[in-house]
XYZ file of C-alpha atoms in Angstrom:
322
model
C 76.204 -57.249 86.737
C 79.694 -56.086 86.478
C 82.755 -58.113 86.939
C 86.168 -57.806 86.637
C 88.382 -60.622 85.991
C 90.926 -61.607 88.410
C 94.136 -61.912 87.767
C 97.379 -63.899 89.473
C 99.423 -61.244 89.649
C 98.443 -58.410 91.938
C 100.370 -55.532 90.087
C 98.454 -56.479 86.919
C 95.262 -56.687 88.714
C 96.118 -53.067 90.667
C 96.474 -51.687 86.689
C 93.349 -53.190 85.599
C 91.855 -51.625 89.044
C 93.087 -48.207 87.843
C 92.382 -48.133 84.224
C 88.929 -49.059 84.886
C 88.671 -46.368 87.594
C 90.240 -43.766 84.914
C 87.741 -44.571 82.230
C 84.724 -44.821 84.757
C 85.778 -41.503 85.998
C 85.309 -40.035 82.207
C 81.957 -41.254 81.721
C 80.963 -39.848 85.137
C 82.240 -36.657 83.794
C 80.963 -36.765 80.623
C 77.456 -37.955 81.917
C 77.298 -35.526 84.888
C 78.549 -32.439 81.966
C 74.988 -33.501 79.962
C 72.552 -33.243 82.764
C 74.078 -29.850 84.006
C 73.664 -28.680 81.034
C 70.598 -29.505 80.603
C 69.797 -28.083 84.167
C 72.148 -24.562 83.822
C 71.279 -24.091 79.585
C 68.734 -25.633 78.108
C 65.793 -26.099 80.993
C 66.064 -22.016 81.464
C 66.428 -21.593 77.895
C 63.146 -23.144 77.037
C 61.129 -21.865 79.787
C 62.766 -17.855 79.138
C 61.437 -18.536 75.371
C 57.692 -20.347 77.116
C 57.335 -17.358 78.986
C 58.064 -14.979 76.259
C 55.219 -17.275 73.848
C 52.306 -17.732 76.309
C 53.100 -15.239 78.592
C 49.638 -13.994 79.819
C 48.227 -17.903 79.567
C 51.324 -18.808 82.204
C 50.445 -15.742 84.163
C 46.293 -16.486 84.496
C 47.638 -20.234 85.924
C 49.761 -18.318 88.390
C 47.133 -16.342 89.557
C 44.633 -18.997 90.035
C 47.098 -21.113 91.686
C 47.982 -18.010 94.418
C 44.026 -17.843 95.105
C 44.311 -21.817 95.395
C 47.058 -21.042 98.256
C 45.172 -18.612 100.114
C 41.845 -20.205 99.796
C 43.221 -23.602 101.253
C 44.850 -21.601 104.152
C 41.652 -19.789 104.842
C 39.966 -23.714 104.518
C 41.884 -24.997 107.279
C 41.996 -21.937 109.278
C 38.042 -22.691 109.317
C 38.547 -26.202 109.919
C 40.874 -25.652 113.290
C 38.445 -23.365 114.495
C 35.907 -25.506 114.233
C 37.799 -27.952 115.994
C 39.747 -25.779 118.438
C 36.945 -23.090 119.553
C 34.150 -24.975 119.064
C 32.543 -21.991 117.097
C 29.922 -22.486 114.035
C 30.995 -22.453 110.538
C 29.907 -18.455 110.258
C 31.723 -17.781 113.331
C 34.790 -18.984 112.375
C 34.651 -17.978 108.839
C 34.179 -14.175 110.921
C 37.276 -14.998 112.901
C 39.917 -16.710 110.009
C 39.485 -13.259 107.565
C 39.068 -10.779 111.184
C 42.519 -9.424 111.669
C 42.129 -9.046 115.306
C 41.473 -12.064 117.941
C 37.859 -12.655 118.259
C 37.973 -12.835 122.369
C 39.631 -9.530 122.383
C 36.679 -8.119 120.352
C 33.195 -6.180 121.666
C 30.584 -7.400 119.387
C 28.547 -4.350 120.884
C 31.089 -1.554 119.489
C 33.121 -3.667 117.314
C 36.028 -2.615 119.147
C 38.829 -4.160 121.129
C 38.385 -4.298 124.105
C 40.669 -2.928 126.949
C 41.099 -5.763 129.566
C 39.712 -4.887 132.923
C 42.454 -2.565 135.713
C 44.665 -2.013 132.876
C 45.788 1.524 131.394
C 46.889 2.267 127.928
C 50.590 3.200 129.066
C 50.773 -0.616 130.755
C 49.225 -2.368 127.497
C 51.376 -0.602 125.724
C 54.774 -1.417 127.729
C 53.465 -4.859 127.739
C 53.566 -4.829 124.264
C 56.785 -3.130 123.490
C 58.271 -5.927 125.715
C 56.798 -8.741 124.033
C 58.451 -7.287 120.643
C 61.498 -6.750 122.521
C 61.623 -10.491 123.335
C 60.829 -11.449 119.821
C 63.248 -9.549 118.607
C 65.469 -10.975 120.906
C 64.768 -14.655 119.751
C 65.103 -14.108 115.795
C 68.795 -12.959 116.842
C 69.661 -15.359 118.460
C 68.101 -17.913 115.680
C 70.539 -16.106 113.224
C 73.297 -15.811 114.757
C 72.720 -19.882 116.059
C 72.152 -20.567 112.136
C 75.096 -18.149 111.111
C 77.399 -20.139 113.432
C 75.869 -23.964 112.026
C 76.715 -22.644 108.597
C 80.068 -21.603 109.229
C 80.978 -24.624 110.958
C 79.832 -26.306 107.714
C 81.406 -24.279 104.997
C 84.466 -25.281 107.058
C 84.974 -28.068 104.671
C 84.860 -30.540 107.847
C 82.123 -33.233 107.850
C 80.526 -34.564 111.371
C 82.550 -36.044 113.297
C 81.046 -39.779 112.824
C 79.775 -40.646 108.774
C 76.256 -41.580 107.952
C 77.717 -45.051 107.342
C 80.797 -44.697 108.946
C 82.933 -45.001 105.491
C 85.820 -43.236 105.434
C 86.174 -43.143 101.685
C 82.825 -41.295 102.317
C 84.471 -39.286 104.696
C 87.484 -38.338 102.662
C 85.378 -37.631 99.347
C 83.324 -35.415 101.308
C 86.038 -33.308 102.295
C 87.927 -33.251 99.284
C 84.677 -31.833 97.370
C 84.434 -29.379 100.409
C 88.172 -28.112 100.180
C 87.211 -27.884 96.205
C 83.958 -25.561 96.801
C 84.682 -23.980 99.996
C 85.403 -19.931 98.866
C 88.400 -19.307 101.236
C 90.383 -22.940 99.651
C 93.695 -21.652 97.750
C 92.174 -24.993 95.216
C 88.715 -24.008 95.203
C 87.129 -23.764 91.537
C 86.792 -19.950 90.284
C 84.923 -20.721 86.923
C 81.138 -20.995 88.116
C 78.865 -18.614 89.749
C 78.814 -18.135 93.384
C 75.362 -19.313 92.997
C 76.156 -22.212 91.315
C 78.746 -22.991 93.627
C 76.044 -23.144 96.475
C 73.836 -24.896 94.709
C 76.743 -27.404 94.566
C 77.669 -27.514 97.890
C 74.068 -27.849 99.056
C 73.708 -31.029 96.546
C 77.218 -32.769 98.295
C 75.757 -32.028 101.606
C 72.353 -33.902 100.895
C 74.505 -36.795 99.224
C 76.723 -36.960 102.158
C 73.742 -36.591 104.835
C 71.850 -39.716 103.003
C 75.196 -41.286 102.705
C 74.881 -41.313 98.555
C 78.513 -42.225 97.836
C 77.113 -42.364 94.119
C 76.175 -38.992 93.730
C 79.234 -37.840 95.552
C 81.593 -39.697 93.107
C 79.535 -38.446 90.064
C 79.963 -34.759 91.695
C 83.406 -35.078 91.849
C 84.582 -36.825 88.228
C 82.292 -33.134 86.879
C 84.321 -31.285 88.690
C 87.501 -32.541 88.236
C 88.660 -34.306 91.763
C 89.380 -37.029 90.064
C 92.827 -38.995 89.401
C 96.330 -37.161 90.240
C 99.675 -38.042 91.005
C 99.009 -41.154 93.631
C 95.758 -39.987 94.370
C 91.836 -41.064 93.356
C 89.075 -39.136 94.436
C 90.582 -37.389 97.760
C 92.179 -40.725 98.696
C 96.055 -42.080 98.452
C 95.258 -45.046 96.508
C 98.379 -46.624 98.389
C 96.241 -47.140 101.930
C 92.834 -48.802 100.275
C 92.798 -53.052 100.325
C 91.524 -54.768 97.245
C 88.528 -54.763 98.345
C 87.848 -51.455 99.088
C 89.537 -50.107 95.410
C 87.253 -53.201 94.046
C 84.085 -51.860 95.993
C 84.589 -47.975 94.746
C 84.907 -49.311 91.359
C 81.139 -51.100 91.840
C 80.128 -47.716 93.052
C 81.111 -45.658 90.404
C 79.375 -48.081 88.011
C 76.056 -47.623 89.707
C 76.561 -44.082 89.494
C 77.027 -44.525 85.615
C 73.741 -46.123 85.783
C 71.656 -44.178 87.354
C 73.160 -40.804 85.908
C 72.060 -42.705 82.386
C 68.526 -43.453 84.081
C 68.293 -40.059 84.826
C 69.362 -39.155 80.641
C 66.690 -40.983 79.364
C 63.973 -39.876 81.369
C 65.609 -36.467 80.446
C 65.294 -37.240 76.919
C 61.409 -37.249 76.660
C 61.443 -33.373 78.545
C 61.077 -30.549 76.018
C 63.784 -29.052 77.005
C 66.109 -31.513 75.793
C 68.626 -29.724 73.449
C 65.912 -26.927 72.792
C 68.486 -24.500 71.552
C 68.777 -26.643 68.566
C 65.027 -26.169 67.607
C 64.037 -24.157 65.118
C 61.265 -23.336 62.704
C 58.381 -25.940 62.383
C 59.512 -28.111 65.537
C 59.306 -24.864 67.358
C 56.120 -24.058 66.195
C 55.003 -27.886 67.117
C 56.516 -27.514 70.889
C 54.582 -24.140 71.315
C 51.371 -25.705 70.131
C 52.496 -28.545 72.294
C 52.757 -26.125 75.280
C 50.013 -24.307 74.734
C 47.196 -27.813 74.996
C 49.578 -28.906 78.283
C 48.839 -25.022 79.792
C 45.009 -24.843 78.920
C 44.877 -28.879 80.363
C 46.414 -27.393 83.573
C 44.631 -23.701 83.904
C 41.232 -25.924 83.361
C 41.998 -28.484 86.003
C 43.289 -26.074 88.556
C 40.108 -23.498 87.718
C 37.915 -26.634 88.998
C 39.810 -26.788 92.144
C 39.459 -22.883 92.343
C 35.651 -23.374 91.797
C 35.677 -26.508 94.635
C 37.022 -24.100 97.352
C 35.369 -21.145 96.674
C 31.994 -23.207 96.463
C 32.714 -24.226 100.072
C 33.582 -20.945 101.430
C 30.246 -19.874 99.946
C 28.197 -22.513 101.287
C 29.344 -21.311 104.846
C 27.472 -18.494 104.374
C 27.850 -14.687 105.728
C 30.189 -14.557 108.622
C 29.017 -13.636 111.980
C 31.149 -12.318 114.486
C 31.151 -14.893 118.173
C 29.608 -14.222 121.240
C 31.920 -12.175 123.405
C 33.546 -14.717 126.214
C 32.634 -13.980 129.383
């Protein structure tokens, strides 16, 4: 557990406050600079080179892992028919790969069939309006989720914290004024990508109220200590106990961003681009047994859902409904 030592005088204790919150803020950086690169450099690195080495093996695991998705969507496609319709296990095999609804269908002719006092020219106004109205409604979804993520790249949180913390507050929106495009102070040196990828990651800390992950965000990026102010708050306005209680917080982020490096450690990926020769060789070999483990075990539950489609048997279209 960590403790700091308390002293009698308050201005000594205020400089121990800050020195420790200086030198935490370092290792957050330094810690939080390891795993991205791991993440931006050295993850991409190896899998560009994995790809380039067992290509075609990586490509027969995709493939039988795309017929995986589509057989288990044609499995419970079957199963709410069965449930829904009430139809037999050919019948709604028929209906899950027919591309048109079976109770619009004439088993006699094969056909659709025209409903009853209807012309062509009404069906097909009917139908015109009905993609009219969809239309329509995926507008007005954009333009409803155009206008929630404006409101949010405005760098202002909700109006009421996940915890109610205003040092979460204030962190939040000093990391927003930092990423937001349009801030004269917003950081010009990553990808636009990147920077999204960012944003998205302070927005999930914030929502889950992860004042750890926020303060580990910030020390990478630089929102750390300036002139009377420590992580987007004037360090004149916080009590001892709340300067005491963000320096417990950024040591549990120290922890758990070193958690997170030693679980790292063990992935082959871990400073790959200082591999070479015969430890190469040894992590392709390595990733070779670990693909052919996988293509096998996914191949079996190819063969499982394939076997049940089969034992259905040939579909049969359904009795017209009357």
């Amino acid at each position: 557990m960590f403790h700091i030592p308390v002293p009698v005088d308050p201005e000594l204790f205020l400089r121990q406050l800050a020195l420790q919150e200086r030198t935490l803020l370092a290792k957050l950086a330094e810690l939080e600079d390891r795993i991205r690169k791991f993440e931006d450099f050295e993850r991409p690195a190896y899998e560009a080179w994995l790809r380039l080495e067992l290509g075609p093996a990586m490509m027969t695991l995709e493939e039988i892992l795309e017929k995986i998705h589509e057989r288990r969507i044609l499995a419970q496609r079957i199963n709410e028919l069965l449930e829904t319709q009430k139809l037999n296990p050919r019948e709604a095999l028929y209906v899950a790969t027919a591309k048109k609804e079976w109770s619009d269908i004439d088993s006699s002719e094969g056909k659709p069939k025209k409903p009853s006092g209807w012309d062509a020219e009404e069906i097909d106004t009917r139908r015109q309006a009905k993609r009219e109205a969809k239309r329509a409604d995926r507008r007005r979804g954009k333009e409803k989720k155009k206008d929630s993520t404006s409101q949010q790249a405005g760098g202002s949180p909700p109006i009421s914290s996940p915890n109610g913390s205003s040092r979460l507050v204030s962190l939040y929106r000093a990391l927003a004024r930092k990423l937001h495009p349009d801030s004269p102070i917003s950081i010009k040196g990553l990808p636009a990508s990147r920077v999204l990828a960012l944003w998205l990651e302070v927005q999930a800390a914030y929502n889950s109220a992860n004042m750890e992950r926020l303060l580990a965000i910030a020390a990478w990026l630089g929102e750390g200590v300036e002139e009377g102010k420590v992580l987007g708050m004037a360090s004149s306005v916080l009590t001892f106990s709340e300067r005491f209680e963000r320096v417990r917080s950024m040591v549990r982020s120290c922890s758990r961003l070193e958690t997170k490096l030693s679980h790292l450690v063990a992935h082959p990926a871990w400073e790959f681009e200082t591999v070479h020769g015969k430890l190469r060789r040894k992590l392709r070999q390595r990733a070779a047994r670990e693909l052919e483990d996988e293509t096998a075990k996914t191949q079996v539950v190819l063969d499982a859902l394939d076997d049940f489609i089969d034992s259905i048997g040939t579909p049969k279209p359904p009795k017209p409904r009357r």
